[in-house]
Amino acid sequence: MENNRPKILIIYTGGTIGMIENPVTRTLLPFDFSHLMENVPKVKLLDYDIDNIQFNPPIDSSNMNPTHWRDIAQAIECNYDKYDGFVVLHGTDTMAFTASALSFMLENLSKPVIITGSQLPIGEVRTDGEENLITALQVAAATDKAGNAMVQEVAILFENYLWRGNRSTKMSADNFNAFRSNNYPELATIGLGIQFHEEALYRLPSKRPLKVRYAMDPNVMFIELNPGMTPETLEYLLRTPKIKGIVLKTYGAGNSPSEPWFTQLISDANQRGIVILNVTQCVNGGVKPLYETGNCLSKAGAVSGYDITSEAAITKLMYLFGLGLPPETVKTYLQSAICGEVTIS
Ligand code: ASP
């Protein structure tokens, strides 16, 4: 018989939340889902129907790659109609990359995909994992007054906040509040209750069926500027075999050296069809055409990343090249928001 209980699918990929300590090496290793659930008996108090899928074996998220994103996306696609929401348990190290990648891959998503994990394993007495898992389930089950899913996007739930996935960055290797959107407000504040900020939540312009874009092109990379970078180093990096797109991490509001050798190398790479996306190294703010040192990059053919995060920038390039688009079309899409990942000023 059908019931009205929220139906949630947990996809357990690994991460600290489910790890246990190896008694010999004293290092943490991923462990299976049943261990995790044994440590959170309170989950049974939620009046939800919960099922799970687990990565076999679960992984430390430092080993995450586009094949794993594919597996997560496929689990969501195959179960999309059967569940009201999805909770992805994931290591914190690359959580913001996965959240960004899934936001692009799950085109027309209108159900919650809530990613969480923890800083301390679930078996530790002071773990943050129990609270994060329970709150993530509650967020995935939350509805608005009309009975529609409150969250209709990929989001990261961690400690006191719910953040848009493709706006998030891991900010701390220690704090329980490990994530932040430096250029976008929180989607919900978690305190005594869960307070959603409805004006910040993403809504599709029009409802369409979910379409999963599985192909993510890995031929992209970061180049981070540092004072003293030599022409030889930059040229070597720009000539990386097979490279199609580069996220250039520049200074401040998008500035780079204005010396002729630098501009020439960027311009040559652009002529060879490499897409160069200019993002700031700063954690807050974005690329703005304020200085001549920023202007020369756009003259050389680099495109502005505005206030996009590095994680969203690199996965957006993977997604756009994965669609098989030519460089000029990729550049056009970089100048617009696909699913709330950037503010075009
Ligand atoms: N190394 C772990 C991971 O990303 C860290 C964590 O989960 O907090 O899987």
mmCIF file of C-alpha atoms and ligand atoms in Angstrom:
data_model
loop_
_atom_site.group_PDB
_atom_site.id
_atom_site.type_symbol
_atom_site.label_atom_id
_atom_site.label_comp_id
_atom_site.label_asym_id
_atom_site.label_seq_id
_atom_site.Cartn_x
_atom_site.Cartn_y
_atom_site.Cartn_z
ATOM 1 C CA MET A 1 0.000 0.000 0.000
ATOM 2 C CA GLU A 2 1.200 3.543 -0.852
ATOM 3 C CA ASN A 3 1.964 5.833 2.088
ATOM 4 C CA ASN A 4 2.772 9.524 2.311
ATOM 5 C CA ARG A 5 6.101 9.113 4.019
ATOM 6 C CA PRO A 6 8.956 10.932 2.250
ATOM 7 C CA LYS A 7 11.027 8.517 0.179
ATOM 8 C CA ILE A 8 14.732 9.230 0.304
ATOM 9 C CA LEU A 9 17.613 7.431 -1.363
ATOM 10 C CA ILE A 10 21.007 7.640 0.337
ATOM 11 C CA ILE A 11 23.992 7.220 -1.994
ATOM 12 C CA TYR A 12 27.048 6.420 0.130
ATOM 13 C CA THR A 13 30.300 7.108 -1.708
ATOM 14 C CA GLY A 14 32.679 7.068 1.277
ATOM 15 C CA GLY A 15 34.539 9.867 3.083
ATOM 16 C CA THR A 16 35.420 10.423 6.725
ATOM 17 C CA ILE A 17 31.795 10.068 7.828
ATOM 18 C CA GLY A 18 31.935 6.295 7.301
ATOM 19 C CA MET A 19 35.627 5.705 8.047
ATOM 20 C CA ILE A 20 37.216 3.693 10.821
ATOM 21 C CA GLU A 21 40.768 3.775 12.119
ATOM 22 C CA ASN A 22 43.250 1.123 11.015
ATOM 23 C CA PRO A 23 44.640 -0.044 14.406
ATOM 24 C CA VAL A 24 48.133 -0.612 12.965
ATOM 25 C CA THR A 25 48.727 2.500 10.843
ATOM 26 C CA ARG A 26 46.310 4.737 12.827
ATOM 27 C CA THR A 27 45.046 6.158 9.535
ATOM 28 C CA LEU A 28 41.374 6.404 8.554
ATOM 29 C CA LEU A 29 39.945 4.045 5.940
ATOM 30 C CA PRO A 30 36.518 4.000 4.282
ATOM 31 C CA PHE A 31 34.124 1.403 5.699
ATOM 32 C CA ASP A 32 30.766 0.062 4.622
ATOM 33 C CA PHE A 33 27.315 1.563 4.943
ATOM 34 C CA SER A 34 25.956 -0.837 7.570
ATOM 35 C CA HIS A 35 28.662 0.358 9.987
ATOM 36 C CA LEU A 36 27.591 3.910 9.332
ATOM 37 C CA MET A 37 23.899 3.251 9.959
ATOM 38 C CA GLU A 38 24.598 1.207 13.117
ATOM 39 C CA ASN A 39 26.078 4.393 14.543
ATOM 40 C CA VAL A 40 23.015 6.500 13.783
ATOM 41 C CA PRO A 41 20.095 4.562 15.274
ATOM 42 C CA LYS A 42 18.157 7.842 15.514
ATOM 43 C CA VAL A 43 17.582 7.769 11.745
ATOM 44 C CA LYS A 44 14.866 5.205 12.439
ATOM 45 C CA LEU A 45 12.960 7.854 14.399
ATOM 46 C CA LEU A 46 12.416 9.797 11.168
ATOM 47 C CA ASP A 47 9.137 8.739 9.632
ATOM 48 C CA TYR A 48 10.719 8.299 6.188
ATOM 49 C CA ASP A 49 11.182 5.411 3.793
ATOM 50 C CA ILE A 50 14.953 5.297 3.330
ATOM 51 C CA ASP A 51 16.866 3.083 0.924
ATOM 52 C CA ASN A 52 20.537 3.121 0.101
ATOM 53 C CA ILE A 53 23.078 2.433 -2.599
ATOM 54 C CA GLN A 54 26.750 2.255 -1.794
ATOM 55 C CA PHE A 55 29.971 2.558 -3.740
ATOM 56 C CA ASN A 56 31.783 -0.738 -3.711
ATOM 57 C CA PRO A 57 34.282 -0.104 -2.237
ATOM 58 C CA PRO A 58 33.538 3.272 -0.613
ATOM 59 C CA ILE A 59 36.307 5.769 -1.365
ATOM 60 C CA ASP A 60 38.223 8.644 0.133
ATOM 61 C CA SER A 61 37.004 11.578 -1.933
ATOM 62 C CA SER A 62 40.575 12.448 -2.963
ATOM 63 C CA ASN A 63 40.121 9.513 -5.361
ATOM 64 C CA MET A 64 36.906 10.942 -6.843
ATOM 65 C CA ASN A 65 36.885 11.404 -10.635
ATOM 66 C CA PRO A 66 34.336 11.874 -13.460
ATOM 67 C CA THR A 67 33.660 8.100 -13.561
ATOM 68 C CA HIS A 68 32.370 8.315 -9.992
ATOM 69 C CA TRP A 69 30.281 11.395 -10.845
ATOM 70 C CA ARG A 70 28.781 9.296 -13.594
ATOM 71 C CA ASP A 71 27.912 6.558 -11.098
ATOM 72 C CA ILE A 72 26.229 9.029 -8.744
ATOM 73 C CA ALA A 73 24.318 10.682 -11.604
ATOM 74 C CA GLN A 74 23.220 7.294 -12.898
ATOM 75 C CA ALA A 75 21.971 6.232 -9.455
ATOM 76 C CA ILE A 76 19.904 9.421 -9.359
ATOM 77 C CA GLU A 77 18.594 9.045 -12.909
ATOM 78 C CA CYS A 78 17.595 5.386 -12.440
ATOM 79 C CA ASN A 79 15.732 6.191 -9.216
ATOM 80 C CA TYR A 80 14.489 9.679 -10.033
ATOM 81 C CA ASP A 81 10.778 8.867 -10.151
ATOM 82 C CA LYS A 82 10.842 6.528 -7.153
ATOM 83 C CA TYR A 83 12.211 8.994 -4.588
ATOM 84 C CA ASP A 84 11.355 12.477 -3.322
ATOM 85 C CA GLY A 85 14.968 13.316 -2.625
ATOM 86 C CA PHE A 86 18.551 12.100 -2.619
ATOM 87 C CA VAL A 87 21.270 12.340 0.034
ATOM 88 C CA VAL A 88 24.828 11.782 -1.153
ATOM 89 C CA LEU A 89 27.365 10.898 1.575
ATOM 90 C CA HIS A 90 30.762 12.048 0.391
ATOM 91 C CA GLY A 91 34.210 12.965 1.674
ATOM 92 C CA THR A 92 34.721 16.647 2.276
ATOM 93 C CA ASP A 93 37.953 17.049 0.286
ATOM 94 C CA THR A 94 36.371 17.116 -3.173
ATOM 95 C CA MET A 95 32.744 17.578 -2.141
ATOM 96 C CA ALA A 96 32.495 21.032 -3.752
ATOM 97 C CA PHE A 97 33.808 19.632 -7.068
ATOM 98 C CA THR A 98 31.249 16.805 -7.031
ATOM 99 C CA ALA A 99 28.450 19.202 -6.091
ATOM 100 C CA SER A 100 29.415 21.517 -8.960
ATOM 101 C CA ALA A 101 29.803 18.667 -11.458
ATOM 102 C CA LEU A 102 26.423 17.139 -10.561
ATOM 103 C CA SER A 103 24.706 20.515 -10.836
ATOM 104 C CA PHE A 104 25.750 20.650 -14.518
ATOM 105 C CA MET A 105 25.257 16.958 -15.276
ATOM 106 C CA LEU A 106 21.728 16.762 -13.814
ATOM 107 C CA GLU A 107 20.060 19.069 -16.307
ATOM 108 C CA ASN A 108 16.509 20.187 -15.372
ATOM 109 C CA LEU A 109 16.874 18.776 -11.852
ATOM 110 C CA SER A 110 13.790 19.599 -9.773
ATOM 111 C CA LYS A 111 14.336 17.330 -6.752
ATOM 112 C CA PRO A 112 16.750 17.772 -3.841
ATOM 113 C CA VAL A 113 20.235 16.296 -4.119
ATOM 114 C CA ILE A 114 21.781 17.008 -0.721
ATOM 115 C CA ILE A 115 25.464 16.232 -0.285
ATOM 116 C CA THR A 116 26.936 15.857 3.169
ATOM 117 C CA GLY A 117 29.748 14.185 5.084
ATOM 118 C CA SER A 118 31.639 15.006 8.247
ATOM 119 C CA GLN A 119 34.948 16.076 9.718
ATOM 120 C CA LEU A 120 34.955 13.290 12.337
ATOM 121 C CA PRO A 121 33.968 9.672 11.641
ATOM 122 C CA ILE A 122 30.470 8.637 12.657
ATOM 123 C CA GLY A 123 31.880 6.222 15.258
ATOM 124 C CA GLU A 124 33.627 9.034 17.195
ATOM 125 C CA VAL A 125 31.864 10.277 20.321
ATOM 126 C CA ARG A 126 32.066 13.944 19.218
ATOM 127 C CA THR A 127 31.166 13.235 15.592
ATOM 128 C CA ASP A 128 29.480 15.875 13.461
ATOM 129 C CA GLY A 129 28.375 13.085 11.102
ATOM 130 C CA GLU A 130 25.203 12.107 12.954
ATOM 131 C CA GLU A 131 23.752 15.614 12.942
ATOM 132 C CA ASN A 132 24.796 16.244 9.336
ATOM 133 C CA LEU A 133 23.203 13.014 8.118
ATOM 134 C CA ILE A 134 19.933 13.564 9.985
ATOM 135 C CA THR A 135 19.653 17.198 8.888
ATOM 136 C CA ALA A 136 20.475 16.277 5.274
ATOM 137 C CA LEU A 137 17.630 13.747 5.327
ATOM 138 C CA GLN A 138 15.256 16.371 6.747
ATOM 139 C CA VAL A 139 16.305 18.913 4.102
ATOM 140 C CA ALA A 140 15.809 16.307 1.360
ATOM 141 C CA ALA A 141 12.311 15.614 2.675
ATOM 142 C CA ALA A 142 11.276 19.253 3.211
ATOM 143 C CA THR A 143 8.384 20.653 1.175
ATOM 144 C CA ASP A 144 6.956 24.139 0.722
ATOM 145 C CA LYS A 145 3.373 25.214 1.457
ATOM 146 C CA ALA A 146 2.216 23.862 -1.904
ATOM 147 C CA GLY A 147 3.773 20.460 -1.170
ATOM 148 C CA ASN A 148 6.630 20.847 -3.676
ATOM 149 C CA ALA A 149 10.224 19.973 -2.786
ATOM 150 C CA MET A 150 11.722 22.929 -0.950
ATOM 151 C CA VAL A 151 15.158 22.349 -2.459
ATOM 152 C CA GLN A 152 15.213 21.622 -6.192
ATOM 153 C CA GLU A 153 18.953 21.700 -6.801
ATOM 154 C CA VAL A 154 22.274 20.179 -5.746
ATOM 155 C CA ALA A 155 23.202 21.551 -2.319
ATOM 156 C CA ILE A 156 25.801 20.943 0.389
ATOM 157 C CA LEU A 157 24.563 20.554 3.944
ATOM 158 C CA PHE A 158 27.265 21.028 6.545
ATOM 159 C CA GLU A 159 26.832 21.866 10.253
ATOM 160 C CA ASN A 160 24.885 25.161 10.398
ATOM 161 C CA TYR A 161 24.261 25.835 6.718
ATOM 162 C CA LEU A 162 22.850 24.623 3.461
ATOM 163 C CA TRP A 163 24.806 26.008 0.504
ATOM 164 C CA ARG A 164 24.228 25.915 -3.238
ATOM 165 C CA GLY A 165 26.516 23.108 -4.438
ATOM 166 C CA ASN A 166 28.084 24.965 -7.344
ATOM 167 C CA ARG A 167 28.764 28.031 -5.156
ATOM 168 C CA SER A 168 30.501 26.126 -2.367
ATOM 169 C CA THR A 169 34.133 25.773 -1.343
ATOM 170 C CA LYS A 170 35.776 23.752 1.410
ATOM 171 C CA MET A 171 37.115 26.463 3.713
ATOM 172 C CA SER A 172 38.493 24.518 6.648
ATOM 173 C CA ALA A 173 40.260 21.237 7.306
ATOM 174 C CA ASP A 174 39.338 21.517 11.011
ATOM 175 C CA ASN A 175 36.086 23.353 11.654
ATOM 176 C CA PHE A 176 32.728 21.648 11.717
ATOM 177 C CA ASN A 177 31.464 24.544 9.592
ATOM 178 C CA ALA A 178 33.798 23.435 6.807
ATOM 179 C CA PHE A 179 31.987 24.856 3.757
ATOM 180 C CA ARG A 180 30.981 28.263 2.574
ATOM 181 C CA SER A 181 29.604 30.077 -0.457
ATOM 182 C CA ASN A 182 31.715 33.184 -0.531
ATOM 183 C CA ASN A 183 29.686 34.890 -3.236
ATOM 184 C CA TYR A 184 26.169 33.620 -2.584
ATOM 185 C CA PRO A 185 23.918 33.580 0.481
ATOM 186 C CA GLU A 186 23.078 30.371 2.316
ATOM 187 C CA LEU A 187 20.000 28.455 1.160
ATOM 188 C CA ALA A 188 19.088 27.564 4.737
ATOM 189 C CA THR A 189 20.341 28.236 8.243
ATOM 190 C CA ILE A 190 20.389 25.283 10.608
ATOM 191 C CA GLY A 191 19.802 26.083 14.273
ATOM 192 C CA LEU A 192 16.969 24.970 16.513
ATOM 193 C CA GLY A 193 15.001 24.625 13.301
ATOM 194 C CA ILE A 194 15.812 24.586 9.586
ATOM 195 C CA GLN A 195 15.162 28.054 8.241
ATOM 196 C CA PHE A 196 15.021 28.064 4.443
ATOM 197 C CA HIS A 197 15.786 31.304 2.602
ATOM 198 C CA GLU A 198 13.356 30.823 -0.228
ATOM 199 C CA GLU A 199 14.549 33.847 -2.203
ATOM 200 C CA ALA A 200 17.978 32.193 -2.558
ATOM 201 C CA LEU A 201 16.710 28.799 -3.735
ATOM 202 C CA TYR A 202 17.126 27.865 -7.383
ATOM 203 C CA ARG A 203 14.055 27.279 -9.497
ATOM 204 C CA LEU A 204 14.015 26.093 -13.109
ATOM 205 C CA PRO A 205 12.645 28.718 -15.504
ATOM 206 C CA SER A 206 10.202 26.022 -16.706
ATOM 207 C CA LYS A 207 9.674 22.403 -15.669
ATOM 208 C CA ARG A 208 11.296 19.894 -18.014
ATOM 209 C CA PRO A 209 12.202 16.209 -17.708
ATOM 210 C CA LEU A 210 15.549 15.375 -16.108
ATOM 211 C CA LYS A 211 18.291 14.975 -18.690
ATOM 212 C CA VAL A 212 21.598 13.590 -17.478
ATOM 213 C CA ARG A 213 24.745 14.682 -19.319
ATOM 214 C CA TYR A 214 27.237 11.946 -18.576
ATOM 215 C CA ALA A 215 30.200 13.055 -20.655
ATOM 216 C CA MET A 216 32.671 15.188 -18.714
ATOM 217 C CA ASP A 217 35.817 16.048 -20.670
ATOM 218 C CA PRO A 218 38.888 15.741 -18.399
ATOM 219 C CA ASN A 219 41.164 17.728 -20.730
ATOM 220 C CA VAL A 220 41.038 20.839 -18.559
ATOM 221 C CA MET A 221 43.353 22.176 -15.854
ATOM 222 C CA PHE A 222 44.122 24.977 -13.408
ATOM 223 C CA ILE A 223 47.036 27.340 -13.829
ATOM 224 C CA GLU A 224 47.594 29.477 -10.741
ATOM 225 C CA LEU A 225 49.689 32.611 -11.157
ATOM 226 C CA ASN A 226 52.506 33.430 -8.781
ATOM 227 C CA PRO A 227 54.902 36.352 -8.842
ATOM 228 C CA GLY A 228 58.041 35.185 -10.602
ATOM 229 C CA MET A 229 56.365 32.673 -12.894
ATOM 230 C CA THR A 230 58.700 32.328 -15.864
ATOM 231 C CA PRO A 231 57.737 32.382 -19.558
ATOM 232 C CA GLU A 232 59.136 28.819 -19.813
ATOM 233 C CA THR A 233 56.842 27.517 -17.067
ATOM 234 C CA LEU A 234 53.760 29.221 -18.456
ATOM 235 C CA GLU A 235 54.436 28.128 -22.014
ATOM 236 C CA TYR A 236 55.056 24.532 -20.895
ATOM 237 C CA LEU A 237 51.733 24.464 -19.038
ATOM 238 C CA LEU A 238 49.805 26.107 -21.883
ATOM 239 C CA ARG A 239 51.197 23.472 -24.248
ATOM 240 C CA THR A 240 49.986 20.524 -22.139
ATOM 241 C CA PRO A 241 49.030 17.798 -24.629
ATOM 242 C CA LYS A 242 45.296 17.503 -25.427
ATOM 243 C CA ILE A 243 44.367 20.434 -23.180
ATOM 244 C CA LYS A 244 41.169 22.236 -24.252
ATOM 245 C CA GLY A 245 40.312 24.516 -21.352
ATOM 246 C CA ILE A 246 42.262 26.284 -18.618
ATOM 247 C CA VAL A 247 41.009 27.955 -15.461
ATOM 248 C CA LEU A 248 43.566 30.713 -14.948
ATOM 249 C CA LYS A 249 43.664 31.684 -11.278
ATOM 250 C CA THR A 250 44.649 35.328 -11.312
ATOM 251 C CA TYR A 251 45.230 38.030 -8.700
ATOM 252 C CA GLY A 252 42.530 40.160 -7.082
ATOM 253 C CA ALA A 253 39.855 41.366 -9.479
ATOM 254 C CA GLY A 254 41.249 39.230 -12.320
ATOM 255 C CA ASN A 255 44.699 40.758 -12.785
ATOM 256 C CA SER A 256 47.830 39.255 -14.311
ATOM 257 C CA PRO A 257 51.268 40.540 -15.338
ATOM 258 C CA SER A 258 50.932 42.987 -18.218
ATOM 259 C CA GLU A 259 54.372 42.189 -19.639
ATOM 260 C CA PRO A 260 54.304 41.452 -23.386
ATOM 261 C CA TRP A 261 55.620 37.844 -23.044
ATOM 262 C CA PHE A 262 52.715 36.965 -20.757
ATOM 263 C CA THR A 263 49.993 38.432 -22.945
ATOM 264 C CA GLN A 264 51.578 36.906 -26.026
ATOM 265 C CA LEU A 265 51.571 33.373 -24.558
ATOM 266 C CA ILE A 266 47.914 33.690 -23.530
ATOM 267 C CA SER A 267 46.990 35.098 -26.921
ATOM 268 C CA ASP A 268 48.865 32.257 -28.723
ATOM 269 C CA ALA A 269 47.039 29.626 -26.623
ATOM 270 C CA ASN A 270 43.740 31.313 -27.436
ATOM 271 C CA GLN A 271 44.648 31.238 -31.150
ATOM 272 C CA ARG A 272 45.302 27.490 -30.827
ATOM 273 C CA GLY A 273 41.669 27.104 -29.648
ATOM 274 C CA ILE A 274 42.348 26.735 -25.913
ATOM 275 C CA VAL A 275 39.624 28.356 -23.820
ATOM 276 C CA ILE A 276 41.066 30.376 -20.939
ATOM 277 C CA LEU A 277 38.704 31.272 -18.105
ATOM 278 C CA ASN A 278 39.906 34.013 -15.775
ATOM 279 C CA VAL A 279 38.942 33.459 -12.118
ATOM 280 C CA THR A 280 40.244 35.164 -9.018
ATOM 281 C CA GLN A 281 42.515 33.525 -6.450
ATOM 282 C CA CYS A 282 40.609 35.436 -3.745
ATOM 283 C CA VAL A 283 38.011 33.507 -1.774
ATOM 284 C CA ASN A 284 35.517 36.336 -2.027
ATOM 285 C CA GLY A 285 34.554 38.637 -4.915
ATOM 286 C CA GLY A 286 35.229 38.077 -8.588
ATOM 287 C CA VAL A 287 36.790 39.246 -11.831
ATOM 288 C CA LYS A 288 36.015 42.860 -12.677
ATOM 289 C CA PRO A 289 37.485 45.024 -15.431
ATOM 290 C CA LEU A 290 39.048 47.561 -13.037
ATOM 291 C CA TYR A 291 42.715 47.637 -14.020
ATOM 292 C CA GLU A 292 44.835 47.619 -17.141
ATOM 293 C CA THR A 293 46.487 44.406 -15.777
ATOM 294 C CA GLY A 294 43.106 42.690 -16.049
ATOM 295 C CA ASN A 295 42.211 44.261 -19.353
ATOM 296 C CA CYS A 296 45.216 42.789 -21.161
ATOM 297 C CA LEU A 297 43.990 39.282 -20.384
ATOM 298 C CA SER A 298 40.647 39.881 -22.056
ATOM 299 C CA LYS A 299 42.433 41.489 -25.026
ATOM 300 C CA ALA A 300 44.449 38.264 -25.311
ATOM 301 C CA GLY A 301 41.210 36.282 -25.568
ATOM 302 C CA ALA A 302 40.658 35.060 -21.982
ATOM 303 C CA VAL A 303 37.047 35.174 -20.801
ATOM 304 C CA SER A 304 35.896 36.500 -17.447
ATOM 305 C CA GLY A 305 34.740 34.008 -14.821
ATOM 306 C CA TYR A 306 33.040 36.794 -12.825
ATOM 307 C CA ASP A 307 32.386 35.442 -9.297
ATOM 308 C CA ILE A 308 32.445 31.719 -10.120
ATOM 309 C CA THR A 309 34.260 29.337 -7.740
ATOM 310 C CA SER A 310 37.285 27.414 -8.997
ATOM 311 C CA GLU A 311 35.367 24.166 -8.457
ATOM 312 C CA ALA A 312 32.430 25.315 -10.581
ATOM 313 C CA ALA A 313 34.752 26.816 -13.204
ATOM 314 C CA ILE A 314 36.715 23.619 -13.866
ATOM 315 C CA THR A 315 33.632 21.348 -13.857
ATOM 316 C CA LYS A 316 31.725 23.760 -16.108
ATOM 317 C CA LEU A 317 34.556 23.495 -18.649
ATOM 318 C CA MET A 318 34.457 19.671 -18.362
ATOM 319 C CA TYR A 319 30.709 19.732 -18.929
ATOM 320 C CA LEU A 320 30.771 22.152 -21.890
ATOM 321 C CA PHE A 321 33.596 20.298 -23.659
ATOM 322 C CA GLY A 322 31.818 17.044 -22.800
ATOM 323 C CA LEU A 323 28.884 18.304 -24.863
ATOM 324 C CA GLY A 324 31.294 18.449 -27.797
ATOM 325 C CA LEU A 325 30.992 22.205 -28.224
ATOM 326 C CA PRO A 326 33.592 24.207 -30.169
ATOM 327 C CA PRO A 327 35.725 26.758 -28.244
ATOM 328 C CA GLU A 328 33.745 29.837 -29.306
ATOM 329 C CA THR A 329 30.451 28.273 -28.145
ATOM 330 C CA VAL A 330 32.065 27.187 -24.877
ATOM 331 C CA LYS A 331 33.109 30.814 -24.354
ATOM 332 C CA THR A 332 29.542 31.975 -24.940
ATOM 333 C CA TYR A 333 28.180 29.567 -22.317
ATOM 334 C CA LEU A 334 30.860 30.687 -19.877
ATOM 335 C CA GLN A 335 29.357 34.152 -20.092
ATOM 336 C CA SER A 336 26.008 32.971 -18.742
ATOM 337 C CA ALA A 337 24.699 31.110 -15.703
ATOM 338 C CA ILE A 338 23.533 27.582 -16.503
ATOM 339 C CA CYS A 339 22.204 26.621 -13.071
ATOM 340 C CA GLY A 340 22.876 29.501 -10.717
ATOM 341 C CA GLU A 341 26.663 29.035 -10.566
ATOM 342 C CA VAL A 342 27.711 32.592 -11.419
ATOM 343 C CA THR A 343 26.509 36.181 -11.216
ATOM 344 C CA ILE A 344 27.128 37.941 -14.519
ATOM 345 C CA SER A 345 27.722 41.593 -13.738
HETATM 346 N N1 ASP B 1 39.855 12.585 3.050
HETATM 347 C C1 ASP B 1 38.464 12.598 3.422
HETATM 348 C C2 ASP B 1 37.650 12.539 2.128
HETATM 349 O O1 ASP B 1 37.524 13.527 1.463
HETATM 350 C C3 ASP B 1 38.143 13.822 4.212
HETATM 351 C C4 ASP B 1 36.715 13.955 4.688
HETATM 352 O O2 ASP B 1 35.825 13.240 4.319
HETATM 353 O O3 ASP B 1 36.478 14.883 5.497
HETATM 354 O O4 ASP B 1 37.156 11.495 1.794
#
